[in-house]
Amino acid sequence: MKYINNNDGVALVTALMLTLISLGIVMSLLLMITRGTSVSGMNKRYKTSLEAAYGGTEILTKDVMPMIFRNYSSATLAADLTDSSKGFGSMLQVADQKCLQAKLTNSTANWPVDCSSTSNPKQSPDLSLTLSPVSGNPFIVYSKIVDTQKGNSDRSGLQLEGAGVAESNTYITPQHFPYIYRLEIQGERQNLASGQANIEVLYAY
């Protein structure tokens, strides 16, 4: 009974417990701050890559695609596109000219078997566009046609220009789309795979 009623060391145990609880709170706060900084950094990298993807999409749909359609059957299409891309401050590369030309004028079911239709644009991309920033590593925008559907016009004219559908009203002229393409586009900072963003584009020619 003498030893049971002895309170020696209680203050030390209490102090150690309070210290342990305080350390737990401090570690939790540090973890929250570290995680918050990490999430903020990932969000910044994603936003930057997303802007690069949007910028690459603008170049591809408004500058590159019209150049392709003007002379899509050329044997030197890939080289011509690479040379032309220097005019708007970027480097464009065509991975597989044969597949790109096949995808432009054939429905998806009629593509050659070696032409990729997977949704990942970085795997066997049709086009890759390098965008140089003011500082840091450049951004690479990968683009791939993953689906081609025939529109409301045929291809009886020159290149992809075709005759329209029958018009029953002289006041209404339907807009002609020979082909409709679904493109998968990915913007990614070079040597930083964690900073990437993907978008899907429906392009009607």
mmCIF file with all atom_site columns, C-alpha atoms in Angstrom:
data_model
loop_
_atom_site.group_PDB
_atom_site.id
_atom_site.type_symbol
_atom_site.label_atom_id
_atom_site.label_alt_id
_atom_site.label_comp_id
_atom_site.label_asym_id
_atom_site.label_entity_id
_atom_site.label_seq_id
_atom_site.pdbx_PDB_ins_code
_atom_site.Cartn_x
_atom_site.Cartn_y
_atom_site.Cartn_z
_atom_site.occupancy
_atom_site.B_iso_or_equiv
_atom_site.pdbx_formal_charge
_atom_site.auth_seq_id
_atom_site.auth_comp_id
_atom_site.auth_asym_id
_atom_site.auth_atom_id
_atom_site.pdbx_PDB_model_num
ATOM 1   C CA . MET A 1 1   ? 0.000   0.000  0.000    1.00 0.00 ? 1   MET A CA 1
ATOM 2   C CA . LYS A 1 2   ? 2.905   2.282  0.607    1.00 0.00 ? 2   LYS A CA 1
ATOM 3   C CA . TYR A 1 3   ? 4.020   2.044  -3.018   1.00 0.00 ? 3   TYR A CA 1
ATOM 4   C CA . ILE A 1 4   ? 0.481   2.285  -4.446   1.00 0.00 ? 4   ILE A CA 1
ATOM 5   C CA . ASN A 1 5   ? -0.104  5.652  -2.800   1.00 0.00 ? 5   ASN A CA 1
ATOM 6   C CA . ASN A 1 6   ? 3.244   7.025  -4.023   1.00 0.00 ? 6   ASN A CA 1
ATOM 7   C CA . ASN A 1 7   ? 2.705   9.866  -6.588   1.00 0.00 ? 7   ASN A CA 1
ATOM 8   C CA . ASP A 1 8   ? 6.344   10.384 -7.468   1.00 0.00 ? 8   ASP A CA 1
ATOM 9   C CA . GLY A 1 9   ? 6.861   10.845 -11.277  1.00 0.00 ? 9   GLY A CA 1
ATOM 10  C CA . VAL A 1 10  ? 3.267   11.804 -12.141  1.00 0.00 ? 10  VAL A CA 1
ATOM 11  C CA . ALA A 1 11  ? 4.324   15.306 -13.117  1.00 0.00 ? 11  ALA A CA 1
ATOM 12  C CA . LEU A 1 12  ? 6.999   13.884 -15.433  1.00 0.00 ? 12  LEU A CA 1
ATOM 13  C CA . VAL A 1 13  ? 4.533   11.521 -17.099  1.00 0.00 ? 13  VAL A CA 1
ATOM 14  C CA . THR A 1 14  ? 2.009   14.345 -17.520  1.00 0.00 ? 14  THR A CA 1
ATOM 15  C CA . ALA A 1 15  ? 4.667   16.616 -19.044  1.00 0.00 ? 15  ALA A CA 1
ATOM 16  C CA . LEU A 1 16  ? 5.731   13.886 -21.454  1.00 0.00 ? 16  LEU A CA 1
ATOM 17  C CA . MET A 1 17  ? 2.145   13.267 -22.523  1.00 0.00 ? 17  MET A CA 1
ATOM 18  C CA . LEU A 1 18  ? 1.524   16.982 -23.110  1.00 0.00 ? 18  LEU A CA 1
ATOM 19  C CA . THR A 1 19  ? 4.770   17.193 -25.081  1.00 0.00 ? 19  THR A CA 1
ATOM 20  C CA . LEU A 1 20  ? 3.715   14.215 -27.214  1.00 0.00 ? 20  LEU A CA 1
ATOM 21  C CA . ILE A 1 21  ? 0.310   15.785 -27.904  1.00 0.00 ? 21  ILE A CA 1
ATOM 22  C CA . SER A 1 22  ? 1.956   19.117 -28.790  1.00 0.00 ? 22  SER A CA 1
ATOM 23  C CA . LEU A 1 23  ? 4.373   17.377 -31.152  1.00 0.00 ? 23  LEU A CA 1
ATOM 24  C CA . GLY A 1 24  ? 1.438   15.581 -32.802  1.00 0.00 ? 24  GLY A CA 1
ATOM 25  C CA . ILE A 1 25  ? -0.377  18.881 -33.364  1.00 0.00 ? 25  ILE A CA 1
ATOM 26  C CA . VAL A 1 26  ? 2.754   20.547 -34.769  1.00 0.00 ? 26  VAL A CA 1
ATOM 27  C CA . MET A 1 27  ? 3.413   17.604 -37.104  1.00 0.00 ? 27  MET A CA 1
ATOM 28  C CA . SER A 1 28  ? -0.200  17.686 -38.306  1.00 0.00 ? 28  SER A CA 1
ATOM 29  C CA . LEU A 1 29  ? 0.086   21.408 -39.060  1.00 0.00 ? 29  LEU A CA 1
ATOM 30  C CA . LEU A 1 30  ? 3.358   20.870 -40.914  1.00 0.00 ? 30  LEU A CA 1
ATOM 31  C CA . LEU A 1 31  ? 1.793   18.047 -42.922  1.00 0.00 ? 31  LEU A CA 1
ATOM 32  C CA . MET A 1 32  ? -1.194  20.223 -43.849  1.00 0.00 ? 32  MET A CA 1
ATOM 33  C CA . ILE A 1 33  ? 1.084   23.077 -44.923  1.00 0.00 ? 33  ILE A CA 1
ATOM 34  C CA . THR A 1 34  ? 3.306   20.728 -46.948  1.00 0.00 ? 34  THR A CA 1
ATOM 35  C CA . ARG A 1 35  ? 0.313   19.074 -48.626  1.00 0.00 ? 35  ARG A CA 1
ATOM 36  C CA . GLY A 1 36  ? -1.236  22.467 -49.351  1.00 0.00 ? 36  GLY A CA 1
ATOM 37  C CA . THR A 1 37  ? 1.982   23.671 -50.984  1.00 0.00 ? 37  THR A CA 1
ATOM 38  C CA . SER A 1 38  ? 2.214   20.456 -53.020  1.00 0.00 ? 38  SER A CA 1
ATOM 39  C CA . VAL A 1 39  ? -1.405  20.712 -54.189  1.00 0.00 ? 39  VAL A CA 1
ATOM 40  C CA . SER A 1 40  ? -0.905  24.378 -55.063  1.00 0.00 ? 40  SER A CA 1
ATOM 41  C CA . GLY A 1 41  ? 2.181   23.482 -57.126  1.00 0.00 ? 41  GLY A CA 1
ATOM 42  C CA . MET A 1 42  ? 0.344   20.671 -58.950  1.00 0.00 ? 42  MET A CA 1
ATOM 43  C CA . ASN A 1 43  ? -2.570  22.989 -59.679  1.00 0.00 ? 43  ASN A CA 1
ATOM 44  C CA . LYS A 1 44  ? -0.207  25.610 -61.072  1.00 0.00 ? 44  LYS A CA 1
ATOM 45  C CA . ARG A 1 45  ? 1.515   23.052 -63.312  1.00 0.00 ? 45  ARG A CA 1
ATOM 46  C CA . TYR A 1 46  ? -1.870  21.760 -64.493  1.00 0.00 ? 46  TYR A CA 1
ATOM 47  C CA . LYS A 1 47  ? -3.172  25.257 -65.272  1.00 0.00 ? 47  LYS A CA 1
ATOM 48  C CA . THR A 1 48  ? -0.014  26.106 -67.194  1.00 0.00 ? 48  THR A CA 1
ATOM 49  C CA . SER A 1 49  ? -0.196  22.865 -69.181  1.00 0.00 ? 49  SER A CA 1
ATOM 50  C CA . LEU A 1 50  ? -3.898  23.457 -69.823  1.00 0.00 ? 50  LEU A CA 1
ATOM 51  C CA . GLU A 1 51  ? -3.157  26.912 -71.251  1.00 0.00 ? 51  GLU A CA 1
ATOM 52  C CA . ALA A 1 52  ? -0.470  25.343 -73.446  1.00 0.00 ? 52  ALA A CA 1
ATOM 53  C CA . ALA A 1 53  ? -2.991  22.733 -74.632  1.00 0.00 ? 53  ALA A CA 1
ATOM 54  C CA . TYR A 1 54  ? -5.509  25.471 -75.470  1.00 0.00 ? 54  TYR A CA 1
ATOM 55  C CA . GLY A 1 55  ? -2.844  27.481 -77.282  1.00 0.00 ? 55  GLY A CA 1
ATOM 56  C CA . GLY A 1 56  ? -1.713  24.428 -79.235  1.00 0.00 ? 56  GLY A CA 1
ATOM 57  C CA . THR A 1 57  ? -5.325  23.676 -80.131  1.00 0.00 ? 57  THR A CA 1
ATOM 58  C CA . GLU A 1 58  ? -5.760  27.200 -81.493  1.00 0.00 ? 58  GLU A CA 1
ATOM 59  C CA . ILE A 1 59  ? -2.664  26.810 -83.682  1.00 0.00 ? 59  ILE A CA 1
ATOM 60  C CA . LEU A 1 60  ? -3.633  23.325 -84.851  1.00 0.00 ? 60  LEU A CA 1
ATOM 61  C CA . THR A 1 61  ? -7.259  24.097 -85.703  1.00 0.00 ? 61  THR A CA 1
ATOM 62  C CA . LYS A 1 62  ? -6.827  27.605 -87.150  1.00 0.00 ? 62  LYS A CA 1
ATOM 63  C CA . ASP A 1 63  ? -3.415  27.383 -88.815  1.00 0.00 ? 63  ASP A CA 1
ATOM 64  C CA . VAL A 1 64  ? -2.236  23.800 -89.244  1.00 0.00 ? 64  VAL A CA 1
ATOM 65  C CA . MET A 1 65  ? -5.464  22.027 -90.261  1.00 0.00 ? 65  MET A CA 1
ATOM 66  C CA . PRO A 1 66  ? -6.234  24.516 -93.077  1.00 0.00 ? 66  PRO A CA 1
ATOM 67  C CA . MET A 1 67  ? -2.680  23.991 -94.379  1.00 0.00 ? 67  MET A CA 1
ATOM 68  C CA . ILE A 1 68  ? -3.228  20.235 -94.319  1.00 0.00 ? 68  ILE A CA 1
ATOM 69  C CA . PHE A 1 69  ? -6.546  20.441 -96.164  1.00 0.00 ? 69  PHE A CA 1
ATOM 70  C CA . ARG A 1 70  ? -5.114  22.662 -98.900  1.00 0.00 ? 70  ARG A CA 1
ATOM 71  C CA . ASN A 1 71  ? -2.718  19.937 -99.957  1.00 0.00 ? 71  ASN A CA 1
ATOM 72  C CA . TYR A 1 72  ? -3.523  16.851 -97.912  1.00 0.00 ? 72  TYR A CA 1
ATOM 73  C CA . SER A 1 73  ? -2.495  14.323 -100.597 1.00 0.00 ? 73  SER A CA 1
ATOM 74  C CA . SER A 1 74  ? 1.005   15.761 -101.119 1.00 0.00 ? 74  SER A CA 1
ATOM 75  C CA . ALA A 1 75  ? 3.895   13.315 -100.858 1.00 0.00 ? 75  ALA A CA 1
ATOM 76  C CA . THR A 1 76  ? 5.850   15.998 -98.968  1.00 0.00 ? 76  THR A CA 1
ATOM 77  C CA . LEU A 1 77  ? 3.060   16.941 -96.554  1.00 0.00 ? 77  LEU A CA 1
ATOM 78  C CA . ALA A 1 78  ? 5.099   16.288 -93.390  1.00 0.00 ? 78  ALA A CA 1
ATOM 79  C CA . ALA A 1 79  ? 8.079   18.350 -94.556  1.00 0.00 ? 79  ALA A CA 1
ATOM 80  C CA . ASP A 1 80  ? 5.833   21.158 -95.784  1.00 0.00 ? 80  ASP A CA 1
ATOM 81  C CA . LEU A 1 81  ? 4.056   21.368 -92.423  1.00 0.00 ? 81  LEU A CA 1
ATOM 82  C CA . THR A 1 82  ? 7.348   21.424 -90.511  1.00 0.00 ? 82  THR A CA 1
ATOM 83  C CA . ASP A 1 83  ? 8.653   24.261 -92.684  1.00 0.00 ? 83  ASP A CA 1
ATOM 84  C CA . SER A 1 84  ? 5.423   26.234 -92.451  1.00 0.00 ? 84  SER A CA 1
ATOM 85  C CA . SER A 1 85  ? 5.239   25.923 -88.656  1.00 0.00 ? 85  SER A CA 1
ATOM 86  C CA . LYS A 1 86  ? 8.375   28.025 -88.254  1.00 0.00 ? 86  LYS A CA 1
ATOM 87  C CA . GLY A 1 87  ? 6.318   31.013 -89.348  1.00 0.00 ? 87  GLY A CA 1
ATOM 88  C CA . PHE A 1 88  ? 4.333   31.047 -86.097  1.00 0.00 ? 88  PHE A CA 1
ATOM 89  C CA . GLY A 1 89  ? 7.256   30.439 -83.745  1.00 0.00 ? 89  GLY A CA 1
ATOM 90  C CA . SER A 1 90  ? 6.922   26.744 -83.040  1.00 0.00 ? 90  SER A CA 1
ATOM 91  C CA . MET A 1 91  ? 8.090   23.383 -84.293  1.00 0.00 ? 91  MET A CA 1
ATOM 92  C CA . LEU A 1 92  ? 5.545   20.992 -85.780  1.00 0.00 ? 92  LEU A CA 1
ATOM 93  C CA . GLN A 1 93  ? 6.330   17.345 -86.436  1.00 0.00 ? 93  GLN A CA 1
ATOM 94  C CA . VAL A 1 94  ? 4.263   14.714 -88.214  1.00 0.00 ? 94  VAL A CA 1
ATOM 95  C CA . ALA A 1 95  ? 4.788   11.274 -86.701  1.00 0.00 ? 95  ALA A CA 1
ATOM 96  C CA . ASP A 1 96  ? 3.239   9.193  -89.487  1.00 0.00 ? 96  ASP A CA 1
ATOM 97  C CA . GLN A 1 97  ? 2.245   10.956 -92.707  1.00 0.00 ? 97  GLN A CA 1
ATOM 98  C CA . LYS A 1 98  ? 0.547   7.871  -94.146  1.00 0.00 ? 98  LYS A CA 1
ATOM 99  C CA . CYS A 1 99  ? -1.758  7.469  -91.143  1.00 0.00 ? 99  CYS A CA 1
ATOM 100 C CA . LEU A 1 100 ? -2.540  11.181 -90.977  1.00 0.00 ? 100 LEU A CA 1
ATOM 101 C CA . GLN A 1 101 ? -3.589  11.236 -94.640  1.00 0.00 ? 101 GLN A CA 1
ATOM 102 C CA . ALA A 1 102 ? -5.654  8.071  -94.194  1.00 0.00 ? 102 ALA A CA 1
ATOM 103 C CA . LYS A 1 103 ? -7.458  9.498  -91.176  1.00 0.00 ? 103 LYS A CA 1
ATOM 104 C CA . LEU A 1 104 ? -8.415  12.654 -93.068  1.00 0.00 ? 104 LEU A CA 1
ATOM 105 C CA . THR A 1 105 ? -10.476 10.944 -95.756  1.00 0.00 ? 105 THR A CA 1
ATOM 106 C CA . ASN A 1 106 ? -11.584 7.610  -94.297  1.00 0.00 ? 106 ASN A CA 1
ATOM 107 C CA . SER A 1 107 ? -14.054 6.700  -91.610  1.00 0.00 ? 107 SER A CA 1
ATOM 108 C CA . THR A 1 108 ? -12.505 5.200  -88.499  1.00 0.00 ? 108 THR A CA 1
ATOM 109 C CA . ALA A 1 109 ? -13.491 1.656  -89.481  1.00 0.00 ? 109 ALA A CA 1
ATOM 110 C CA . ASN A 1 110 ? -11.547 2.008  -92.742  1.00 0.00 ? 110 ASN A CA 1
ATOM 111 C CA . TRP A 1 111 ? -8.255  3.213  -91.266  1.00 0.00 ? 111 TRP A CA 1
ATOM 112 C CA . PRO A 1 112 ? -5.159  1.066  -91.837  1.00 0.00 ? 112 PRO A CA 1
ATOM 113 C CA . VAL A 1 113 ? -4.645  -1.431 -89.026  1.00 0.00 ? 113 VAL A CA 1
ATOM 114 C CA . ASP A 1 114 ? -1.399  0.213  -87.899  1.00 0.00 ? 114 ASP A CA 1
ATOM 115 C CA . CYS A 1 115 ? -3.027  3.622  -87.368  1.00 0.00 ? 115 CYS A CA 1
ATOM 116 C CA . SER A 1 116 ? -3.717  4.279  -83.684  1.00 0.00 ? 116 SER A CA 1
ATOM 117 C CA . SER A 1 117 ? -7.174  5.300  -82.471  1.00 0.00 ? 117 SER A CA 1
ATOM 118 C CA . THR A 1 118 ? -6.514  5.053  -78.719  1.00 0.00 ? 118 THR A CA 1
ATOM 119 C CA . SER A 1 119 ? -7.594  8.006  -76.603  1.00 0.00 ? 119 SER A CA 1
ATOM 120 C CA . ASN A 1 120 ? -4.071  8.739  -75.311  1.00 0.00 ? 120 ASN A CA 1
ATOM 121 C CA . PRO A 1 121 ? -2.674  11.415 -77.670  1.00 0.00 ? 121 PRO A CA 1
ATOM 122 C CA . LYS A 1 122 ? 0.894   10.843 -76.498  1.00 0.00 ? 122 LYS A CA 1
ATOM 123 C CA . GLN A 1 123 ? 0.815   7.266  -77.789  1.00 0.00 ? 123 GLN A CA 1
ATOM 124 C CA . SER A 1 124 ? 1.409   7.389  -81.544  1.00 0.00 ? 124 SER A CA 1
ATOM 125 C CA . PRO A 1 125 ? 0.385   11.047 -82.024  1.00 0.00 ? 125 PRO A CA 1
ATOM 126 C CA . ASP A 1 126 ? -0.417  12.314 -85.502  1.00 0.00 ? 126 ASP A CA 1
ATOM 127 C CA . LEU A 1 127 ? 1.100   15.728 -84.809  1.00 0.00 ? 127 LEU A CA 1
ATOM 128 C CA . SER A 1 128 ? 3.308   17.144 -82.067  1.00 0.00 ? 128 SER A CA 1
ATOM 129 C CA . LEU A 1 129 ? 3.791   20.860 -81.597  1.00 0.00 ? 129 LEU A CA 1
ATOM 130 C CA . THR A 1 130 ? 6.623   22.352 -79.531  1.00 0.00 ? 130 THR A CA 1
ATOM 131 C CA . LEU A 1 131 ? 5.845   25.716 -77.932  1.00 0.00 ? 131 LEU A CA 1
ATOM 132 C CA . SER A 1 132 ? 8.773   27.710 -76.554  1.00 0.00 ? 132 SER A CA 1
ATOM 133 C CA . PRO A 1 133 ? 8.024   29.761 -73.415  1.00 0.00 ? 133 PRO A CA 1
ATOM 134 C CA . VAL A 1 134 ? 9.817   32.914 -72.308  1.00 0.00 ? 134 VAL A CA 1
ATOM 135 C CA . SER A 1 135 ? 11.744  30.875 -69.747  1.00 0.00 ? 135 SER A CA 1
ATOM 136 C CA . GLY A 1 136 ? 12.013  27.254 -68.696  1.00 0.00 ? 136 GLY A CA 1
ATOM 137 C CA . ASN A 1 137 ? 11.436  24.057 -70.627  1.00 0.00 ? 137 ASN A CA 1
ATOM 138 C CA . PRO A 1 138 ? 9.224   24.179 -73.721  1.00 0.00 ? 138 PRO A CA 1
ATOM 139 C CA . PHE A 1 139 ? 5.724   22.728 -73.861  1.00 0.00 ? 139 PHE A CA 1
ATOM 140 C CA . ILE A 1 140 ? 4.873   19.878 -76.201  1.00 0.00 ? 140 ILE A CA 1
ATOM 141 C CA . VAL A 1 141 ? 1.322   19.565 -77.482  1.00 0.00 ? 141 VAL A CA 1
ATOM 142 C CA . TYR A 1 142 ? 0.427   16.098 -78.774  1.00 0.00 ? 142 TYR A CA 1
ATOM 143 C CA . SER A 1 143 ? -2.540  15.778 -81.120  1.00 0.00 ? 143 SER A CA 1
ATOM 144 C CA . LYS A 1 144 ? -4.210  12.690 -82.528  1.00 0.00 ? 144 LYS A CA 1
ATOM 145 C CA . ILE A 1 145 ? -7.333  12.096 -84.590  1.00 0.00 ? 145 ILE A CA 1
ATOM 146 C CA . VAL A 1 146 ? -9.172  9.285  -82.814  1.00 0.00 ? 146 VAL A CA 1
ATOM 147 C CA . ASP A 1 147 ? -12.381 9.251  -84.840  1.00 0.00 ? 147 ASP A CA 1
ATOM 148 C CA . THR A 1 148 ? -13.415 10.334 -88.349  1.00 0.00 ? 148 THR A CA 1
ATOM 149 C CA . GLN A 1 149 ? -17.002 10.531 -89.545  1.00 0.00 ? 149 GLN A CA 1
ATOM 150 C CA . LYS A 1 150 ? -18.307 11.593 -92.935  1.00 0.00 ? 150 LYS A CA 1
ATOM 151 C CA . GLY A 1 151 ? -20.346 14.777 -92.838  1.00 0.00 ? 151 GLY A CA 1
ATOM 152 C CA . ASN A 1 152 ? -23.127 16.056 -95.076  1.00 0.00 ? 152 ASN A CA 1
ATOM 153 C CA . SER A 1 153 ? -21.020 16.639 -98.219  1.00 0.00 ? 153 SER A CA 1
ATOM 154 C CA . ASP A 1 154 ? -19.179 14.443 -100.642 1.00 0.00 ? 154 ASP A CA 1
ATOM 155 C CA . ARG A 1 155 ? -15.610 14.858 -101.889 1.00 0.00 ? 155 ARG A CA 1
ATOM 156 C CA . SER A 1 156 ? -16.228 15.210 -105.613 1.00 0.00 ? 156 SER A CA 1
ATOM 157 C CA . GLY A 1 157 ? -14.399 18.527 -105.964 1.00 0.00 ? 157 GLY A CA 1
ATOM 158 C CA . LEU A 1 158 ? -10.763 19.495 -105.627 1.00 0.00 ? 158 LEU A CA 1
ATOM 159 C CA . GLN A 1 159 ? -8.994  18.219 -102.519 1.00 0.00 ? 159 GLN A CA 1
ATOM 160 C CA . LEU A 1 160 ? -11.551 18.066 -99.705  1.00 0.00 ? 160 LEU A CA 1
ATOM 161 C CA . GLU A 1 161 ? -13.928 20.591 -101.242 1.00 0.00 ? 161 GLU A CA 1
ATOM 162 C CA . GLY A 1 162 ? -17.136 18.780 -102.250 1.00 0.00 ? 162 GLY A CA 1
ATOM 163 C CA . ALA A 1 163 ? -20.693 19.270 -103.432 1.00 0.00 ? 163 ALA A CA 1
ATOM 164 C CA . GLY A 1 164 ? -23.334 20.004 -100.821 1.00 0.00 ? 164 GLY A CA 1
ATOM 165 C CA . VAL A 1 165 ? -26.533 18.275 -99.919  1.00 0.00 ? 165 VAL A CA 1
ATOM 166 C CA . ALA A 1 166 ? -29.711 18.974 -101.854 1.00 0.00 ? 166 ALA A CA 1
ATOM 167 C CA . GLU A 1 167 ? -31.289 22.311 -100.946 1.00 0.00 ? 167 GLU A CA 1
ATOM 168 C CA . SER A 1 168 ? -35.068 22.599 -101.060 1.00 0.00 ? 168 SER A CA 1
ATOM 169 C CA . ASN A 1 169 ? -35.228 26.252 -99.997  1.00 0.00 ? 169 ASN A CA 1
ATOM 170 C CA . THR A 1 170 ? -33.389 28.989 -101.880 1.00 0.00 ? 170 THR A CA 1
ATOM 171 C CA . TYR A 1 171 ? -33.226 31.099 -98.721  1.00 0.00 ? 171 TYR A CA 1
ATOM 172 C CA . ILE A 1 172 ? -31.473 28.476 -96.598  1.00 0.00 ? 172 ILE A CA 1
ATOM 173 C CA . THR A 1 173 ? -28.005 27.251 -97.498  1.00 0.00 ? 173 THR A CA 1
ATOM 174 C CA . PRO A 1 174 ? -26.776 24.422 -95.281  1.00 0.00 ? 174 PRO A CA 1
ATOM 175 C CA . GLN A 1 175 ? -23.198 24.628 -94.164  1.00 0.00 ? 175 GLN A CA 1
ATOM 176 C CA . HIS A 1 176 ? -21.211 21.800 -95.712  1.00 0.00 ? 176 HIS A CA 1
ATOM 177 C CA . PHE A 1 177 ? -18.954 19.599 -93.585  1.00 0.00 ? 177 PHE A CA 1
ATOM 178 C CA . PRO A 1 178 ? -17.297 16.846 -95.650  1.00 0.00 ? 178 PRO A CA 1
ATOM 179 C CA . TYR A 1 179 ? -15.760 15.301 -92.517  1.00 0.00 ? 179 TYR A CA 1
ATOM 180 C CA . ILE A 1 180 ? -16.042 15.578 -88.746  1.00 0.00 ? 180 ILE A CA 1
ATOM 181 C CA . TYR A 1 181 ? -13.041 14.684 -86.608  1.00 0.00 ? 181 TYR A CA 1
ATOM 182 C CA . ARG A 1 182 ? -12.634 13.996 -82.905  1.00 0.00 ? 182 ARG A CA 1
ATOM 183 C CA . LEU A 1 183 ? -9.176  14.955 -81.678  1.00 0.00 ? 183 LEU A CA 1
ATOM 184 C CA . GLU A 1 184 ? -7.468  14.175 -78.398  1.00 0.00 ? 184 GLU A CA 1
ATOM 185 C CA . ILE A 1 185 ? -4.910  16.811 -77.400  1.00 0.00 ? 185 ILE A CA 1
ATOM 186 C CA . GLN A 1 186 ? -2.422  16.786 -74.540  1.00 0.00 ? 186 GLN A CA 1
ATOM 187 C CA . GLY A 1 187 ? -0.257  19.669 -73.377  1.00 0.00 ? 187 GLY A CA 1
ATOM 188 C CA . GLU A 1 188 ? 2.825   18.701 -71.395  1.00 0.00 ? 188 GLU A CA 1
ATOM 189 C CA . ARG A 1 189 ? 5.916   20.473 -70.161  1.00 0.00 ? 189 ARG A CA 1
ATOM 190 C CA . GLN A 1 190 ? 9.062   18.829 -71.488  1.00 0.00 ? 190 GLN A CA 1
ATOM 191 C CA . ASN A 1 191 ? 10.780  16.577 -68.924  1.00 0.00 ? 191 ASN A CA 1
ATOM 192 C CA . LEU A 1 192 ? 7.888   17.073 -66.491  1.00 0.00 ? 192 LEU A CA 1
ATOM 193 C CA . ALA A 1 193 ? 5.282   14.375 -67.055  1.00 0.00 ? 193 ALA A CA 1
ATOM 194 C CA . SER A 1 194 ? 3.353   15.418 -63.919  1.00 0.00 ? 194 SER A CA 1
ATOM 195 C CA . GLY A 1 195 ? 2.527   18.766 -65.523  1.00 0.00 ? 195 GLY A CA 1
ATOM 196 C CA . GLN A 1 196 ? 0.061   17.790 -68.238  1.00 0.00 ? 196 GLN A CA 1
ATOM 197 C CA . ALA A 1 197 ? -3.512  18.482 -69.306  1.00 0.00 ? 197 ALA A CA 1
ATOM 198 C CA . ASN A 1 198 ? -5.794  16.739 -71.803  1.00 0.00 ? 198 ASN A CA 1
ATOM 199 C CA . ILE A 1 199 ? -8.658  18.179 -73.809  1.00 0.00 ? 199 ILE A CA 1
ATOM 200 C CA . GLU A 1 200 ? -10.975 16.744 -76.449  1.00 0.00 ? 200 GLU A CA 1
ATOM 201 C CA . VAL A 1 201 ? -11.855 18.686 -79.594  1.00 0.00 ? 201 VAL A CA 1
ATOM 202 C CA . LEU A 1 202 ? -14.617 18.137 -82.136  1.00 0.00 ? 202 LEU A CA 1
ATOM 203 C CA . TYR A 1 203 ? -13.448 19.595 -85.449  1.00 0.00 ? 203 TYR A CA 1
ATOM 204 C CA . ALA A 1 204 ? -15.794 19.963 -88.411  1.00 0.00 ? 204 ALA A CA 1
ATOM 205 C CA . TYR A 1 205 ? -14.152 20.640 -91.756  1.00 0.00 ? 205 TYR A CA 1
#
